[in-house]
Coordinates of C-alpha atoms and ligand atoms in Angstrom, one line a residue:
X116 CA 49.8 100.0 158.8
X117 CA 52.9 98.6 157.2
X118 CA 53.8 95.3 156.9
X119 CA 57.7 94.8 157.5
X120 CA 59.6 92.2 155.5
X121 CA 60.7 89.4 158.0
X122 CA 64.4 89.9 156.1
X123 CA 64.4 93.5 157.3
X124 CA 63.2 93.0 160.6
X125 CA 65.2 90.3 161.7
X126 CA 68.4 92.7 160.3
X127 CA 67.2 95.7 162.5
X128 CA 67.1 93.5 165.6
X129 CA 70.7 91.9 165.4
X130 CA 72.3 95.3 163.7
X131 CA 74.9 96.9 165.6
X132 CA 75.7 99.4 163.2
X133 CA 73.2 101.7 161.8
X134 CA 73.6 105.0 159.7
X135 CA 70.5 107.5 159.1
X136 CA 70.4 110.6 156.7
X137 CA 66.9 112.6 157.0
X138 CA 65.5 115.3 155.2
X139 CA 63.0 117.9 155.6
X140 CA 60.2 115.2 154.8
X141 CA 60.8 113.8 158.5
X142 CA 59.9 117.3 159.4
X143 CA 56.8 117.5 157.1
X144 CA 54.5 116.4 159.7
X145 CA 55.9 118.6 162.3
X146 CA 54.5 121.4 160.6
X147 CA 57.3 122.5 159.1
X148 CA 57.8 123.2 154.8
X149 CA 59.7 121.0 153.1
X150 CA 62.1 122.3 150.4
X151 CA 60.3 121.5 147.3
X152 CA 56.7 122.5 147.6
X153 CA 56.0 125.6 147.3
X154 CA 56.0 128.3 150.1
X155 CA 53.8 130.1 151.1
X156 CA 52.6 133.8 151.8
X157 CA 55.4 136.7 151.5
X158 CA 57.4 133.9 150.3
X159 CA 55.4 132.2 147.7
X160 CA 57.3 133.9 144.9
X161 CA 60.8 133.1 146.2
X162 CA 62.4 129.7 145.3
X163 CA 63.9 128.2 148.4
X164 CA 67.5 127.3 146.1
X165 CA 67.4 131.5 145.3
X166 CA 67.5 132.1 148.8
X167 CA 69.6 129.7 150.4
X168 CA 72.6 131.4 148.7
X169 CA 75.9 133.3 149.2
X170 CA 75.0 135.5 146.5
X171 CA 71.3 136.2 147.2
X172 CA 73.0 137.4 151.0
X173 CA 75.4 139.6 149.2
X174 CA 72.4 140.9 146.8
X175 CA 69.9 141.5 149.4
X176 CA 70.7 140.4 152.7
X177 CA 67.8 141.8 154.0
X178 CA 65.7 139.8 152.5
X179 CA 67.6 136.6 153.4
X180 CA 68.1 137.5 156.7
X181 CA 63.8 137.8 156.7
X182 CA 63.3 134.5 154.9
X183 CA 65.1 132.9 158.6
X184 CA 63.4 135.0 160.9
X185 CA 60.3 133.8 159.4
X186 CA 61.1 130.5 159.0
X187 CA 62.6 130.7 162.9
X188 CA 59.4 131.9 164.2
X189 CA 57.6 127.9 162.4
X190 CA 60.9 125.9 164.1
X191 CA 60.5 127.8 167.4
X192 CA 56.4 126.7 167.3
X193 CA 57.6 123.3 165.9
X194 CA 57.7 120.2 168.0
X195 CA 59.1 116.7 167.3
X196 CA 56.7 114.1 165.4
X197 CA 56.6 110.4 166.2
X198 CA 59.3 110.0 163.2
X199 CA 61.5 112.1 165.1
X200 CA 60.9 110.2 168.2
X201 CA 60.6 106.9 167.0
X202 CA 64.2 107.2 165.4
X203 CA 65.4 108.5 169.1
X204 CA 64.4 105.5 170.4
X205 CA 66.4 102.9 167.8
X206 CA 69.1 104.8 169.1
X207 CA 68.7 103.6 172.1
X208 CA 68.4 100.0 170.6
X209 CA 71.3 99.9 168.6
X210 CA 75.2 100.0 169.7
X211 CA 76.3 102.2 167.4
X212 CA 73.9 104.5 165.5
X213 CA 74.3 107.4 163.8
X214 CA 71.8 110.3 162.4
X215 CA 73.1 112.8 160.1
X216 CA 70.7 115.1 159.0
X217 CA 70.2 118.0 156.5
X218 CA 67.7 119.6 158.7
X219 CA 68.4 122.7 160.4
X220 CA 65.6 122.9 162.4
X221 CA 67.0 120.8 165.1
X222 CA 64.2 118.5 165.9
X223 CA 66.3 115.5 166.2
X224 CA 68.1 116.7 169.0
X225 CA 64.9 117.8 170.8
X226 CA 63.2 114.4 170.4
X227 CA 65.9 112.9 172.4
X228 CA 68.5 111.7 169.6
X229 CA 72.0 112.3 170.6
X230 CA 74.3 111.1 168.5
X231 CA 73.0 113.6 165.1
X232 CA 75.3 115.3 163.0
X233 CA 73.9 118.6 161.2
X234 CA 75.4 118.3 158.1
X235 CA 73.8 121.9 156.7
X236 CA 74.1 123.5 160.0
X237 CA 71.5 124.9 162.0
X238 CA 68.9 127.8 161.5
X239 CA 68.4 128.5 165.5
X240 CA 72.3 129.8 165.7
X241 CA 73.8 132.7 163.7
X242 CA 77.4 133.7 163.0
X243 CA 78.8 136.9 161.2
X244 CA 79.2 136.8 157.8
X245 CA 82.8 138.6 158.2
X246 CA 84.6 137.2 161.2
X247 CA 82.6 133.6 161.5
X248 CA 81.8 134.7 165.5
X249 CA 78.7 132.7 166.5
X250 CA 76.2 135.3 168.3
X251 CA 74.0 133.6 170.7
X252 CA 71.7 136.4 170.5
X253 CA 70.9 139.1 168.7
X254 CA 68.5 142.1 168.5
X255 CA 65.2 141.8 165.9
X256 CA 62.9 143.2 164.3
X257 CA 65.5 145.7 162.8
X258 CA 67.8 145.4 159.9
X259 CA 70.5 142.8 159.9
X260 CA 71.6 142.4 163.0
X261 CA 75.6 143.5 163.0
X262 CA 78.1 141.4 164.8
X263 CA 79.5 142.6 168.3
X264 CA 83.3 141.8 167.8
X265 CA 84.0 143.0 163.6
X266 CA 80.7 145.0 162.8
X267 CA 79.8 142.3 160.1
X268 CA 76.5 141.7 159.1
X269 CA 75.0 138.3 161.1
X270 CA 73.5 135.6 159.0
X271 CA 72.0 132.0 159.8
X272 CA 74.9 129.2 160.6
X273 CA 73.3 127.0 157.8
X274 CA 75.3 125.5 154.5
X275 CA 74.0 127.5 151.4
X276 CA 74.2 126.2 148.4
X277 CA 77.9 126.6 146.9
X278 CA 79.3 126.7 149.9
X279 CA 81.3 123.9 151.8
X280 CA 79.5 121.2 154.6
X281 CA 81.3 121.0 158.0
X282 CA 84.3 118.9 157.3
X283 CA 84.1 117.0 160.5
X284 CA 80.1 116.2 160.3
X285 CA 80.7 115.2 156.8
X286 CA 83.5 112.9 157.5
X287 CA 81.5 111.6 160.5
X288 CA 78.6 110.6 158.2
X289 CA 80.8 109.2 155.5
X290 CA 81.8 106.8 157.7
X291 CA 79.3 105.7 159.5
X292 CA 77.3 105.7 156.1
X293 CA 80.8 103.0 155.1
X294 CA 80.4 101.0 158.3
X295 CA 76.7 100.6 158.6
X296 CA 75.4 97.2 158.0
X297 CA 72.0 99.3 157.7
X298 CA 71.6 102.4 156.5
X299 CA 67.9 104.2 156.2
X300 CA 67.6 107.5 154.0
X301 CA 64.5 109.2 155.2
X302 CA 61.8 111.9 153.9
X303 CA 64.9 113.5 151.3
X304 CA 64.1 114.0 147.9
X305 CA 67.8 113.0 147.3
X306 CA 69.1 115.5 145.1
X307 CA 71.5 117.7 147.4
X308 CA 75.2 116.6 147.0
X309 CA 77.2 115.5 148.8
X310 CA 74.7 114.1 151.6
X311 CA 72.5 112.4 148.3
X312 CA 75.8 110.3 148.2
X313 CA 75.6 108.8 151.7
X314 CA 73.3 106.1 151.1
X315 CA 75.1 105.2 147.5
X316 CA 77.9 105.3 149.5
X317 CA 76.3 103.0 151.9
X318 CA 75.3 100.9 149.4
X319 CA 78.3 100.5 147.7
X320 CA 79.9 98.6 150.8
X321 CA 77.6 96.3 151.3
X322 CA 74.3 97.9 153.7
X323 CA 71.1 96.8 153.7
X324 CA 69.2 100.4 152.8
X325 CA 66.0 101.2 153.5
X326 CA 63.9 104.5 152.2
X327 CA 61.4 105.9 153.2
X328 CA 59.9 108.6 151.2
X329 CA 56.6 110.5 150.2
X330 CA 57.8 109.8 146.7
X331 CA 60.1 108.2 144.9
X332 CA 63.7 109.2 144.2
X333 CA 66.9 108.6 142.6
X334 CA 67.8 106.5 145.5
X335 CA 64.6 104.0 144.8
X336 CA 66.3 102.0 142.4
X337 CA 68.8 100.8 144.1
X338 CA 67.1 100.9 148.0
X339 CA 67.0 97.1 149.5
X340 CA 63.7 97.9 151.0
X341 CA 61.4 101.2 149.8
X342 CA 58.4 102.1 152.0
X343 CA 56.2 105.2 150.2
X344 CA 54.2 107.2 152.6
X345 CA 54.8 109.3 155.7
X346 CA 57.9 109.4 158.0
X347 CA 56.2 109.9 160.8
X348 CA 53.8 106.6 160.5
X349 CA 56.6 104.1 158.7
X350 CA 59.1 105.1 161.4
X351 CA 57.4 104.2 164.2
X352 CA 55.8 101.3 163.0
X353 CA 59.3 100.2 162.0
X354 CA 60.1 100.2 165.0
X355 CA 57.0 98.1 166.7
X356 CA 58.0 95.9 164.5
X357 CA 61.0 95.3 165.6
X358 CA 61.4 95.9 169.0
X359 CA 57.9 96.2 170.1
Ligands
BV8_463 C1 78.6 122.0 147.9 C2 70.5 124.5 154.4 C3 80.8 122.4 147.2 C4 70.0 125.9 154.2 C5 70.6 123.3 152.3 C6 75.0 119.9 139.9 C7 75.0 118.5 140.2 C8 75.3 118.0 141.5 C9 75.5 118.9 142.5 C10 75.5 120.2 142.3 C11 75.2 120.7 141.0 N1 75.3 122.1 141.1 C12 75.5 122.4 142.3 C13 75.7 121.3 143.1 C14 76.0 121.2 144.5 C15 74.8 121.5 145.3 C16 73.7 120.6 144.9 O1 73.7 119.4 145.3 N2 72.7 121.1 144.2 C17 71.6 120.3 143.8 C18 70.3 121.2 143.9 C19 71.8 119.8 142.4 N3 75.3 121.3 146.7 C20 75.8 122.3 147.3 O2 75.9 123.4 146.9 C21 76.4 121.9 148.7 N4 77.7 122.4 148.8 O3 78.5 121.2 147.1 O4 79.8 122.7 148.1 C22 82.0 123.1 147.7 C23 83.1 122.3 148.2 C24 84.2 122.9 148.7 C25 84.3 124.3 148.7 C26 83.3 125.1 148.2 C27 82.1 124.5 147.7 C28 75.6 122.5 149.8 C29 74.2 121.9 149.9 C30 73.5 122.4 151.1 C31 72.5 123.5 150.8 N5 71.7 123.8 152.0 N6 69.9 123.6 153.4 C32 68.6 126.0 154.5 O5 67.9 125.1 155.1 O6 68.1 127.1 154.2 S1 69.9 122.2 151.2 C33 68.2 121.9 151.5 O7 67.7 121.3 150.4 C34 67.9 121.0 152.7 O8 68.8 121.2 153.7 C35 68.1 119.7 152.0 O9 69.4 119.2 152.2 C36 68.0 119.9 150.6 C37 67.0 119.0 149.9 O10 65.9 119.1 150.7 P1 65.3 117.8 151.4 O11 65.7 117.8 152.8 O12 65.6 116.6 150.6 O13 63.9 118.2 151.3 P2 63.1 118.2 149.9 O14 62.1 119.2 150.1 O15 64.1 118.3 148.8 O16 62.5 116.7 149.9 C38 61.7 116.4 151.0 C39 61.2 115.0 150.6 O17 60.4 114.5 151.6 C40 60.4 114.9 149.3 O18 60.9 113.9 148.5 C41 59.0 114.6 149.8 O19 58.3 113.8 148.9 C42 59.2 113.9 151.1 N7 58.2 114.1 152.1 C43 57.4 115.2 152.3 N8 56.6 114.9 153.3 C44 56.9 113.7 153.8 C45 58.0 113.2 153.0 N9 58.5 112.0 153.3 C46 58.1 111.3 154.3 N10 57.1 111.7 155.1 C47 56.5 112.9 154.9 N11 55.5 113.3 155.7
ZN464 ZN1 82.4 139.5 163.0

């Protein structure tokens, strides 16, 4: 059980601004991998930053195209964790709150958080590769499914590495991450740009910042408040703490 500074308690309950970025560690204990341990299975001898690429599509998008499906079939059998929930409900608590998010599994949304900006996209929609036309459904179990309108082969609507965030969700989280007068970075190892910049940027202007984090991370230095341990146990206690 986590004791909360009196500080950072007493922030939380008057903020009326507050900024969230989350990684795949708030997603840890919904059964789903995060992006630095190793995977598993087929996929144990693939390196998730190989995969998540423009060129590994182009090289073998068969193989890419696999690495989703699979990893569609965990989100699908996925459900939120009290992280997830815990940071829908300070939503509710706080006038204006944001949650950007480099998840694509879209857990956020399904715990009740409205207000979530998917920064790297999401894995449960796919677009074509050729003409950008989101597909809504698509056949499986075959090759790559091909796209109705151009013929182009379909792929995940996620951000792969090398390739461009969504302008507006970016610009959306850069400023909340500017207005917040607390932001929390949660369950990231902090290492993917630009959304590793949010809570420097944060910082920068003035926000209290919390982490909270398996392990440390290039944020930890310069974090207000740093709590080590699971999302999905700090987060709700967090919130008890506060507006129990
Ligand atoms: C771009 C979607 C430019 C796909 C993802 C050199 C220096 C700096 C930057 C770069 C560089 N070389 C290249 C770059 C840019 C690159 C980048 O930052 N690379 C890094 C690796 C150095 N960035 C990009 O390419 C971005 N695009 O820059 O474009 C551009 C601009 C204009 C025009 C053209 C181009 C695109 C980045 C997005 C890539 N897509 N995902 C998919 O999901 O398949 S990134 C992917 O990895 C995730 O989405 C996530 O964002 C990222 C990091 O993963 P995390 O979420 O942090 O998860 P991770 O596993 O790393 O960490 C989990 C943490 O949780 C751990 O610390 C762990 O301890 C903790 N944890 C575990 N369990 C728990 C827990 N914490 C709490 N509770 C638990 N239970
Ligand atoms: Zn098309």
């Amino acid at each position: 059980m986590n004791v909360f500074p009196e500080l950072l308690i007493r922030l939380l309950a008057k903020a009326e601004r507050v900024a969230v970025l989350t990684g795949a560690g708030v997603s840890r204990e919904s059964g789903l991998q995060t992006f630095r341990e190793a995977q598993t299975g087929l996929w144990a001898q693939f390196k998730p930053e190989e995969l998540a690429t423009p060129e590994a599509f182009a090289k073998d998008p068969q193989l890419v195209w696999d690495w989703y499906a699979w990893r569609r079939e965990a989100v699908k059998a996925a459900r939120p964790n009290p992280g997830h929930i815990a940071l829908a409900a300070m939503e509710r608590k706080i006038p204006k709150f944001t949650l950007a998010t480099q998840n694509v599994d879209g857990l956020h949304r399904l715990a009740g958080s409205e207000n979530v900006l998917e920064l790297h996209g999401s894995i449960m929609r796919v677009r074509c590769s050729e003409c950008g036309l989101r597909a809504e459904f698509w056949e499986e179990g075959g090759g790559v499914p091909r796209c109705e309108s151009c013929g182009g082969l379909l792929r995940p609507d996620v951000v792969w590495f090398g390739e461009p965030l969504p302008a507006d969700e970016l610009q959306q989280a850069r400023l909340a991450a500017r207005e917040a007068q607390v932001f929390i970075s949660a369950g990231t190892s902090g290492v993917v740009y630009p959304a590793a910049g949010l809570p420097f940027s944060a910082k920068s202007v003035g926000a209290t910042v919390v982490e909270i984090n398996a392990e440390p991370t290039p944020f930890t230095p310069s974090a207000d408040f740093s709590f080590q341990g699971k999302s999905g146990e700090i987060l709700p206690a967090l919130f008890n703490a506060v507006w129990g």
